[in-house]
mmCIF file of C-alpha atoms in Angstrom:
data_model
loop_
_atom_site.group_PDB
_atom_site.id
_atom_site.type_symbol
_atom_site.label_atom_id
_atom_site.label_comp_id
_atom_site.label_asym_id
_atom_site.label_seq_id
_atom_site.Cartn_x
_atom_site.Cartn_y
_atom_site.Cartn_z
ATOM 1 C CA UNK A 204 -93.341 210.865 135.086
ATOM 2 C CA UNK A 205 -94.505 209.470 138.482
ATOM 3 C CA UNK A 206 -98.396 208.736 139.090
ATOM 4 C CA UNK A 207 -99.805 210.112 142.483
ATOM 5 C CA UNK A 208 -101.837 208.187 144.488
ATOM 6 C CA UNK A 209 -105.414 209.492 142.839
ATOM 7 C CA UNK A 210 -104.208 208.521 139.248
ATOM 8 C CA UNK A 211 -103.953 204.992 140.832
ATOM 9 C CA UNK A 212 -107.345 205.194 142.170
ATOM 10 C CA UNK A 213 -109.047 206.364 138.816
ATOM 11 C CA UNK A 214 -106.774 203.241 137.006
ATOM 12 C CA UNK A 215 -108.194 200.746 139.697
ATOM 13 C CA UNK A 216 -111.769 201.989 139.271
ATOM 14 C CA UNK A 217 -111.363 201.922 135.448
ATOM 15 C CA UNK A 218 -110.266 198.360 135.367
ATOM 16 C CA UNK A 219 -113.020 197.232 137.968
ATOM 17 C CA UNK A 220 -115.572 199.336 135.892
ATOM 18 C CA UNK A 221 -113.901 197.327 132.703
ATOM 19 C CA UNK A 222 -114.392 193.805 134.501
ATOM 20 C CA UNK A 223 -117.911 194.573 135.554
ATOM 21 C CA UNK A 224 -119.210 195.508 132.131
ATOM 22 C CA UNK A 225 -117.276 191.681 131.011
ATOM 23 C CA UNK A 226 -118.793 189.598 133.354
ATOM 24 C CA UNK A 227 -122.181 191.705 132.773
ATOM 25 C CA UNK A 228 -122.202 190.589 129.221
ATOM 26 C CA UNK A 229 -121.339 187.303 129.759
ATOM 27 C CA UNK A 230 -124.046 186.402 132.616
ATOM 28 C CA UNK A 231 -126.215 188.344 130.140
ATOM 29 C CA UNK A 232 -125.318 186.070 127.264
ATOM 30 C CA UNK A 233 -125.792 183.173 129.656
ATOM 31 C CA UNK A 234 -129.196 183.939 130.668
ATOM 32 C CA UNK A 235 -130.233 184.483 127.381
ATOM 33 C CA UNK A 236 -128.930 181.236 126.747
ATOM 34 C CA UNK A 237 -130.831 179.461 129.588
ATOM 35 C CA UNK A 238 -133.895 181.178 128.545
ATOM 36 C CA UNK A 239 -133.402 179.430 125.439
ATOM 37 C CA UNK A 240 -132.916 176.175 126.512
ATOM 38 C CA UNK A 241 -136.185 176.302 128.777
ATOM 39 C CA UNK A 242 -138.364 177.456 125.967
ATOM 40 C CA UNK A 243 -137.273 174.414 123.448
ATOM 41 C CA UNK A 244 -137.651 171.876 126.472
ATOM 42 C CA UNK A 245 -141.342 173.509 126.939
ATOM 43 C CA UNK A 246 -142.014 173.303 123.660
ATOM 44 C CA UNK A 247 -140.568 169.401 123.243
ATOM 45 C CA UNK A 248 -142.658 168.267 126.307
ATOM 46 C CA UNK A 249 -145.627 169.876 124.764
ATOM 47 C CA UNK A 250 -144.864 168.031 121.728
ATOM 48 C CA UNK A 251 -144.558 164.909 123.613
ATOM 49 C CA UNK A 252 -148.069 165.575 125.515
ATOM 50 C CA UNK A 253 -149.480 165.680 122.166
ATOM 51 C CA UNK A 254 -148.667 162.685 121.007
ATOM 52 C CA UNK A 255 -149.175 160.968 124.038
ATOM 53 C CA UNK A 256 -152.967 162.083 123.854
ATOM 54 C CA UNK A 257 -153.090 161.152 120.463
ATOM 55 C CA UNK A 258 -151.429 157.870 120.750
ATOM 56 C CA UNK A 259 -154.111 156.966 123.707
ATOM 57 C CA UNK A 260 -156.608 157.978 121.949
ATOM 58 C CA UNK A 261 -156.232 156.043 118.625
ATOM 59 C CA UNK A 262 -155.699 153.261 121.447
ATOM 60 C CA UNK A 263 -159.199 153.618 122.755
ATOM 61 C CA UNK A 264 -160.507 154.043 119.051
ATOM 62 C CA UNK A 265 -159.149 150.556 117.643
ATOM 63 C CA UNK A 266 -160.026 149.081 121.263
ATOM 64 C CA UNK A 267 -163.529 150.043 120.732
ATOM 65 C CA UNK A 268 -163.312 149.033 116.884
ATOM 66 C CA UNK A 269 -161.980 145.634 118.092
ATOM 67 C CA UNK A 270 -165.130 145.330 121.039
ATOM 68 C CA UNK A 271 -167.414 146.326 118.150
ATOM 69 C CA UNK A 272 -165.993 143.658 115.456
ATOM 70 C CA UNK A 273 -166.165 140.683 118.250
ATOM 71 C CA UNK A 274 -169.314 141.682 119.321
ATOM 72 C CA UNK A 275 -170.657 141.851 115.899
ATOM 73 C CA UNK A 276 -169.394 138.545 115.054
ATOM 74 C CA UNK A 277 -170.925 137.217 118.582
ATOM 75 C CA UNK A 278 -174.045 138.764 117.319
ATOM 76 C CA UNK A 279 -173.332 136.772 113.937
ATOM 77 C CA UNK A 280 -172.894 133.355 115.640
ATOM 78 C CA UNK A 281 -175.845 133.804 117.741
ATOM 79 C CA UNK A 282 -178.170 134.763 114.800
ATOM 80 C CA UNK A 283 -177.109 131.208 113.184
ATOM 81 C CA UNK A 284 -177.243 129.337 116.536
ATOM 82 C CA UNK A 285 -180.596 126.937 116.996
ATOM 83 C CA UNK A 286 -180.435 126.997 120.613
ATOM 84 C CA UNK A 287 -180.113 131.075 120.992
ATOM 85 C CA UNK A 288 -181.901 132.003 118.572
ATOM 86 C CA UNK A 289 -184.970 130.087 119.509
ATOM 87 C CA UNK A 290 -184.017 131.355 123.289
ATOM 88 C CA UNK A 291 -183.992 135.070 121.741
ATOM 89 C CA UNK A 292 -187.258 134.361 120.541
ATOM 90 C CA UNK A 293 -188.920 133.190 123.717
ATOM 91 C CA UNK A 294 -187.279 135.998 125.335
ATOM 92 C CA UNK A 295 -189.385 138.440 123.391
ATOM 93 C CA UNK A 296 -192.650 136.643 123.523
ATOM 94 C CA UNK A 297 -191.990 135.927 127.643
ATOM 95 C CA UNK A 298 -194.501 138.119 128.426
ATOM 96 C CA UNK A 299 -196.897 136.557 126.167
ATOM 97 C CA UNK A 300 -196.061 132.885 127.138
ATOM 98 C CA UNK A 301 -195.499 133.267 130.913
ATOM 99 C CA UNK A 302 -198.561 130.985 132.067
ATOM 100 C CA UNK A 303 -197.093 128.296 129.247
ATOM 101 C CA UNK A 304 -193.556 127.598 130.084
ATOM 102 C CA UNK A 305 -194.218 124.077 129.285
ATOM 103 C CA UNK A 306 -194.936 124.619 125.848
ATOM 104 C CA UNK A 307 -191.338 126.297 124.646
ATOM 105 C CA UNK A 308 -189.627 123.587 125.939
ATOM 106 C CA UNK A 309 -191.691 121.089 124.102
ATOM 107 C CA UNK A 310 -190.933 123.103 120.663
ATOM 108 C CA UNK A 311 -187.164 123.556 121.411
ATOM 109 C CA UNK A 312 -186.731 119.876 122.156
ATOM 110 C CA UNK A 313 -188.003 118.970 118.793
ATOM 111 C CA UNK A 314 -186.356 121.671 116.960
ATOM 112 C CA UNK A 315 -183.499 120.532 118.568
ATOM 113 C CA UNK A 316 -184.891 116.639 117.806
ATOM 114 C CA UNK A 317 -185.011 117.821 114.152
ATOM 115 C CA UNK A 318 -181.654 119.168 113.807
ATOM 116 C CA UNK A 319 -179.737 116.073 115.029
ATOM 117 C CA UNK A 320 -181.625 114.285 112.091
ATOM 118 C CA UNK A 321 -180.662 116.624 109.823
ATOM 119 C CA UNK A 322 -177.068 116.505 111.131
ATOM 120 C CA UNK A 323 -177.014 112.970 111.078
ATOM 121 C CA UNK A 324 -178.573 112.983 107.117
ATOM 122 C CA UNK A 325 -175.791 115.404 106.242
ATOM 123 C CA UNK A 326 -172.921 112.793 107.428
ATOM 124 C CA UNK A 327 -174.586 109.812 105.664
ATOM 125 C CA UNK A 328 -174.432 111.816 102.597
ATOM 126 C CA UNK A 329 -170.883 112.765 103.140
ATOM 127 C CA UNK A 330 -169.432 109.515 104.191
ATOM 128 C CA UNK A 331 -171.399 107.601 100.799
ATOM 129 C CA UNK A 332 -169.616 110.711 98.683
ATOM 130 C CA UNK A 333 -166.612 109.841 99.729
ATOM 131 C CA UNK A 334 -166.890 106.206 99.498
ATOM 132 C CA UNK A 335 -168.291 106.960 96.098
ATOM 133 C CA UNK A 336 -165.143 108.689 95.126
ATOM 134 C CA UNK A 337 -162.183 107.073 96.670
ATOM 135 C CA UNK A 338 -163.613 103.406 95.285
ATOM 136 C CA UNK A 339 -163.750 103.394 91.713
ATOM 137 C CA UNK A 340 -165.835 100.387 90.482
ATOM 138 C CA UNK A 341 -164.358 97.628 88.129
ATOM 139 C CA UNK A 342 -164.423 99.137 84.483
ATOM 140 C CA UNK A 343 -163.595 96.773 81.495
ATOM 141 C CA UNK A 344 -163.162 99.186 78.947
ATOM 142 C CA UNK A 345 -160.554 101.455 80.268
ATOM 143 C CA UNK A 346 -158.063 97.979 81.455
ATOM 144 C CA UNK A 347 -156.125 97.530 78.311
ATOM 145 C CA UNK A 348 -156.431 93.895 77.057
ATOM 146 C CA UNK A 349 -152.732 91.853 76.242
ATOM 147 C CA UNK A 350 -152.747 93.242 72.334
ATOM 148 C CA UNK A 351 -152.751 96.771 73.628
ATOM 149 C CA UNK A 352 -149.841 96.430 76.067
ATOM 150 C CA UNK A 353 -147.053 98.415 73.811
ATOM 151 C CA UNK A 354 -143.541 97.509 73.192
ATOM 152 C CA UNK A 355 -143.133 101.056 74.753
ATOM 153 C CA UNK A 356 -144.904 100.136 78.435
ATOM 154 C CA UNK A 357 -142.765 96.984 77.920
ATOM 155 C CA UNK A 358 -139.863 99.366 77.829
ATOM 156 C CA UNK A 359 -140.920 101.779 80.328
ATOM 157 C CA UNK A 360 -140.896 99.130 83.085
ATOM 158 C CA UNK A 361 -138.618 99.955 85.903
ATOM 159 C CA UNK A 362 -136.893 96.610 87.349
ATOM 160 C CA UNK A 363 -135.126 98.650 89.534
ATOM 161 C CA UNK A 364 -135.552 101.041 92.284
ATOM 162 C CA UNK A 365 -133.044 103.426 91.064
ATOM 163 C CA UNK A 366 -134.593 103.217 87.410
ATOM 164 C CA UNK A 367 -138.192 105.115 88.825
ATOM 165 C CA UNK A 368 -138.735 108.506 87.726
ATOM 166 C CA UNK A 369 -141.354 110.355 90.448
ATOM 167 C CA UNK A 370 -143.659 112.707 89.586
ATOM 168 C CA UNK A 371 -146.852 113.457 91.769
ATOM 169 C CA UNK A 372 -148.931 115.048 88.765
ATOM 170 C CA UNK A 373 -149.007 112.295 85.811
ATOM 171 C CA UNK A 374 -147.112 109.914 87.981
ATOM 172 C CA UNK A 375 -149.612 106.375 89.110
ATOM 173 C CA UNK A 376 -149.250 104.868 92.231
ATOM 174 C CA UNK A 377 -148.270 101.638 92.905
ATOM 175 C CA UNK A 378 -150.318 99.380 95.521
ATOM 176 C CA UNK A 379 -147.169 98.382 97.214
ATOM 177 C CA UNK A 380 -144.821 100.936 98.296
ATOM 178 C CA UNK A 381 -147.567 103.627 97.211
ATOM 179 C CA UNK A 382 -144.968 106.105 95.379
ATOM 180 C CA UNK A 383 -146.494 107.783 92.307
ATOM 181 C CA UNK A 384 -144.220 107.483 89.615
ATOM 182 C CA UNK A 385 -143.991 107.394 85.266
ATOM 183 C CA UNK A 386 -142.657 103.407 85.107
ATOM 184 C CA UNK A 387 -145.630 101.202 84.077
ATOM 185 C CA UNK A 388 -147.150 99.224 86.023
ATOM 186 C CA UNK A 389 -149.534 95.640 86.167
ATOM 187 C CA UNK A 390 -153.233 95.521 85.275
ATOM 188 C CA UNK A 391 -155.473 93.166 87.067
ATOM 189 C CA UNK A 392 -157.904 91.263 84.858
ATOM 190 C CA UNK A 393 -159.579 89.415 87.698
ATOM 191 C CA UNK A 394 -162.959 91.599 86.992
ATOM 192 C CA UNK A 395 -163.350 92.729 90.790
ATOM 193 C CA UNK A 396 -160.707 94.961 91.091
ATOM 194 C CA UNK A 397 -161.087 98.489 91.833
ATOM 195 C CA UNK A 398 -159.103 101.654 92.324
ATOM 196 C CA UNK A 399 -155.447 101.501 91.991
ATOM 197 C CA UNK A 400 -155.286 98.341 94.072
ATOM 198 C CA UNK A 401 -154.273 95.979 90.911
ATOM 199 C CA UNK A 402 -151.470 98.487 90.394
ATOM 200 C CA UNK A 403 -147.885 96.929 91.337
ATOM 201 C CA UNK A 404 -144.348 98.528 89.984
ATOM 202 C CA UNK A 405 -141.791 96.043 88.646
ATOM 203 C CA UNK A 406 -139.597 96.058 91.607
ATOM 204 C CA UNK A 407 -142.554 95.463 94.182
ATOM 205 C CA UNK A 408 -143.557 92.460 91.939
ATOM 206 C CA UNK A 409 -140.494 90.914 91.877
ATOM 207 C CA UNK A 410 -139.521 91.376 95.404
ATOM 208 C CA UNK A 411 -142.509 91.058 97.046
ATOM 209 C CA UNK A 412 -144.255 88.233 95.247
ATOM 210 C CA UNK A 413 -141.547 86.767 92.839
ATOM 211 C CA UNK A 414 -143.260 87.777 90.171
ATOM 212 C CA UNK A 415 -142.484 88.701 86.168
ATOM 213 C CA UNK A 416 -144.007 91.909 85.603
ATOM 214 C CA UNK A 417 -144.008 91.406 81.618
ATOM 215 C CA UNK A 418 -145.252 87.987 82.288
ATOM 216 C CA UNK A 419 -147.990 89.541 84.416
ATOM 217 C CA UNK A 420 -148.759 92.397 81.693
ATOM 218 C CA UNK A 421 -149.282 89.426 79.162
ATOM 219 C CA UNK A 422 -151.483 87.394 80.472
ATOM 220 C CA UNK A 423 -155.170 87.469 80.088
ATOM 221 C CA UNK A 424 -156.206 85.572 83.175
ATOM 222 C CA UNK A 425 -153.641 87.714 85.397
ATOM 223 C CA UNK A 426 -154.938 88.822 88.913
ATOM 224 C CA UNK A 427 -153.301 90.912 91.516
ATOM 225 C CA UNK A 428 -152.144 89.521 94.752
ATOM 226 C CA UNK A 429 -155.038 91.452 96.983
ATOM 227 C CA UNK A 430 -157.489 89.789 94.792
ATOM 228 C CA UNK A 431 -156.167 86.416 95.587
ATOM 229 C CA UNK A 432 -155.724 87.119 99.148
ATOM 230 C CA UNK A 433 -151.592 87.049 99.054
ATOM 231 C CA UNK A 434 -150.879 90.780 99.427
ATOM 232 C CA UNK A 435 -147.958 91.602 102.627
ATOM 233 C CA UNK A 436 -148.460 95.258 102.156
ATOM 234 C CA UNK A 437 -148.639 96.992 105.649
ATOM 235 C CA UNK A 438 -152.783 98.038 104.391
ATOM 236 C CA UNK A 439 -153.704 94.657 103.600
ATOM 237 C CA UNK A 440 -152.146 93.022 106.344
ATOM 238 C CA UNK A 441 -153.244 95.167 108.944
ATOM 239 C CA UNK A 442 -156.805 94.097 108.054
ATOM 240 C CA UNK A 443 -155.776 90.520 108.000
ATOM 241 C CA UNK A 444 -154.900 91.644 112.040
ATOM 242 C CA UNK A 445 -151.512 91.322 111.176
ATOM 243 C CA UNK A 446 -148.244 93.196 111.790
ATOM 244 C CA UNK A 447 -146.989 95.135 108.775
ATOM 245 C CA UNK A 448 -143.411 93.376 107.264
ATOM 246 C CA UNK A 449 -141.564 96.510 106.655
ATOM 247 C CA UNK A 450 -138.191 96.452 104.195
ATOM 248 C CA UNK A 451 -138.706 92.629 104.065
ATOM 249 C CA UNK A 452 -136.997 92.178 100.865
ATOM 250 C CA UNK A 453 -133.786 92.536 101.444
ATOM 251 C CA UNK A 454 -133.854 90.151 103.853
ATOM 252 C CA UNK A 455 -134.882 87.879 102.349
ATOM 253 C CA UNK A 456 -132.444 87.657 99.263
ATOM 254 C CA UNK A 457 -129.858 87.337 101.662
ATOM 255 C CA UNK A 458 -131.489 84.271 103.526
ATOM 256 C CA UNK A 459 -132.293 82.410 99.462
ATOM 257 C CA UNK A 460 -135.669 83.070 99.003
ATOM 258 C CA UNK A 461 -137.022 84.729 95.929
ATOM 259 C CA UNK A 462 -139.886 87.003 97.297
ATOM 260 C CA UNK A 463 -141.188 88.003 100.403
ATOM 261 C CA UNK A 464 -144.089 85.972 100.110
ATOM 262 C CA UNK A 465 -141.921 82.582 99.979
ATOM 263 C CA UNK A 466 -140.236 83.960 103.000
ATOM 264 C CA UNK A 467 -143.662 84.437 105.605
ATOM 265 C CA UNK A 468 -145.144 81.444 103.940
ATOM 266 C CA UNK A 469 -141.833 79.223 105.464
ATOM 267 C CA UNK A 470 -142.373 81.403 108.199
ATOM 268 C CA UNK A 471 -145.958 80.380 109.187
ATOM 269 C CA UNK A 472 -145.215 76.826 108.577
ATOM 270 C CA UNK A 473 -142.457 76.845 110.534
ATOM 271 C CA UNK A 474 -144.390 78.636 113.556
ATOM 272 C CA UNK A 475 -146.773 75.578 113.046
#
């Protein structure tokens, strides 16, 4: 069955018709789409004003807290200030003591006079606290006499270096190389010592001064080298106005002397 020309028209206009209502929907869908798209970015850069605000905002606010703490503190330091407050206070009475602007000054220089005495007070009692504590006078009673000295502190001397045991807490210091450790050490019975300075650890003794710790411990008459005037530390000689030794001792086992002390005592006389 052959088609005449007008059944080919109506098939061309039905498939055009078809293709509209297609590409209708779809630009339709795609709209929609876009309409979409533009509400949620609205929405998200409303959002983002929000915060924005509210982020500059709490800015200001701790800004404002922080002005208010420094100034408070300014205010603080000022209230316990000499010079400002007594300025504050001539500031309100200026009206009152405009024809005598001779006498503030008069008043501020002597409460000003008055606290550098007071300042100066304060540091003499500070510095004769502290020289109170740090120099312990010379106590009879607590320096154990030669029938108290143990076999045990006998034992617990340390003749050598790698024998010490440190310990900061119950550890005592030794005058010479000033590390606190358990190891006894010598009592001075000179009866002007003070402090820890009669204090000397076996291996100081013995390479510093040539001297028998046990020996030392055992006799009654025993006094420590800063008491008569033979101590090399780096303290005691730097208040002699000399140069501290350093690690001395080595040095001089291996040139045949048996201390330190024998060592820069045939050192000054050979200078001489």
């Amino acid at each position: 069955m052959k088609m005449d020309e007008n059944d080919y028209d109506d098939l061309r206009k039905r498939n055009i018709a078809e293709k509209n209502a297609i590409f209708a929907e779809i630009f339709n869908d795609l709209e929609k789409k876009t309409s979409e798209i533009k509400e949620l970015e609205e929405k998200y850069k409303d959002a983002k004003d929000v915060k924005k605000s509210t982020s500059t905002k709490s800015r200001k606010i701790r800004s404002i807290d922080k002005f208010k703490i420094k100034r408070s503190k300014l205010d603080l330091c000022k209230r316990y200030n000499t010079r400002s407050r007594s300025k504050n206070v001539y500031e309100d009475k200026g009206e009152e003591k405009e024809n005598n602007l001779t006498e503030p000054g008069k008043e501020c220089d002597a409460d000003e006079e008055q606290h550098n005495d007071n300042l100066s007070e304060t540091k003499i009692k500070i510095k004769k606290r502290i020289y109170n504590m740090n120099k312990v006078t010379y106590n009879s009673n607590n320096i154990p006499s030669v029938d108290e000295i143990t076999d045990e502190m006998l034992a617990n001397i340390a003749t050598k270096a790698s024998l010490k045991e440190y310990c900061s807490v119950n550890g005592s210091s030794c005058h010479q190389c000033r590390q606190k450790t358990l190891d006894t050490k010598t009592v001075c019975r000179s009866g002007e010592c003070f402090g820890v300075k009669g204090q000397f650890c076996g291996v100081c003794l013995k390479g510093r001064y040539g001297e028998d710790i046990v020996t030392a411990l055992k006799d009654p008459d025993w006094a420590c080298p800063p008491c008569r005037g033979l101590c090399n530390c780096s303290i005691c000689r730097t208040k002699s106005g000399l140069c501290p030794t350093g690690m001395l001792a080595p040095l001089a086992k291996e040139e045949g002397y048996s201390s330190v002390m024998d060592y820069l005592q045939f050192a000054d006389t050979d200078d001489t």
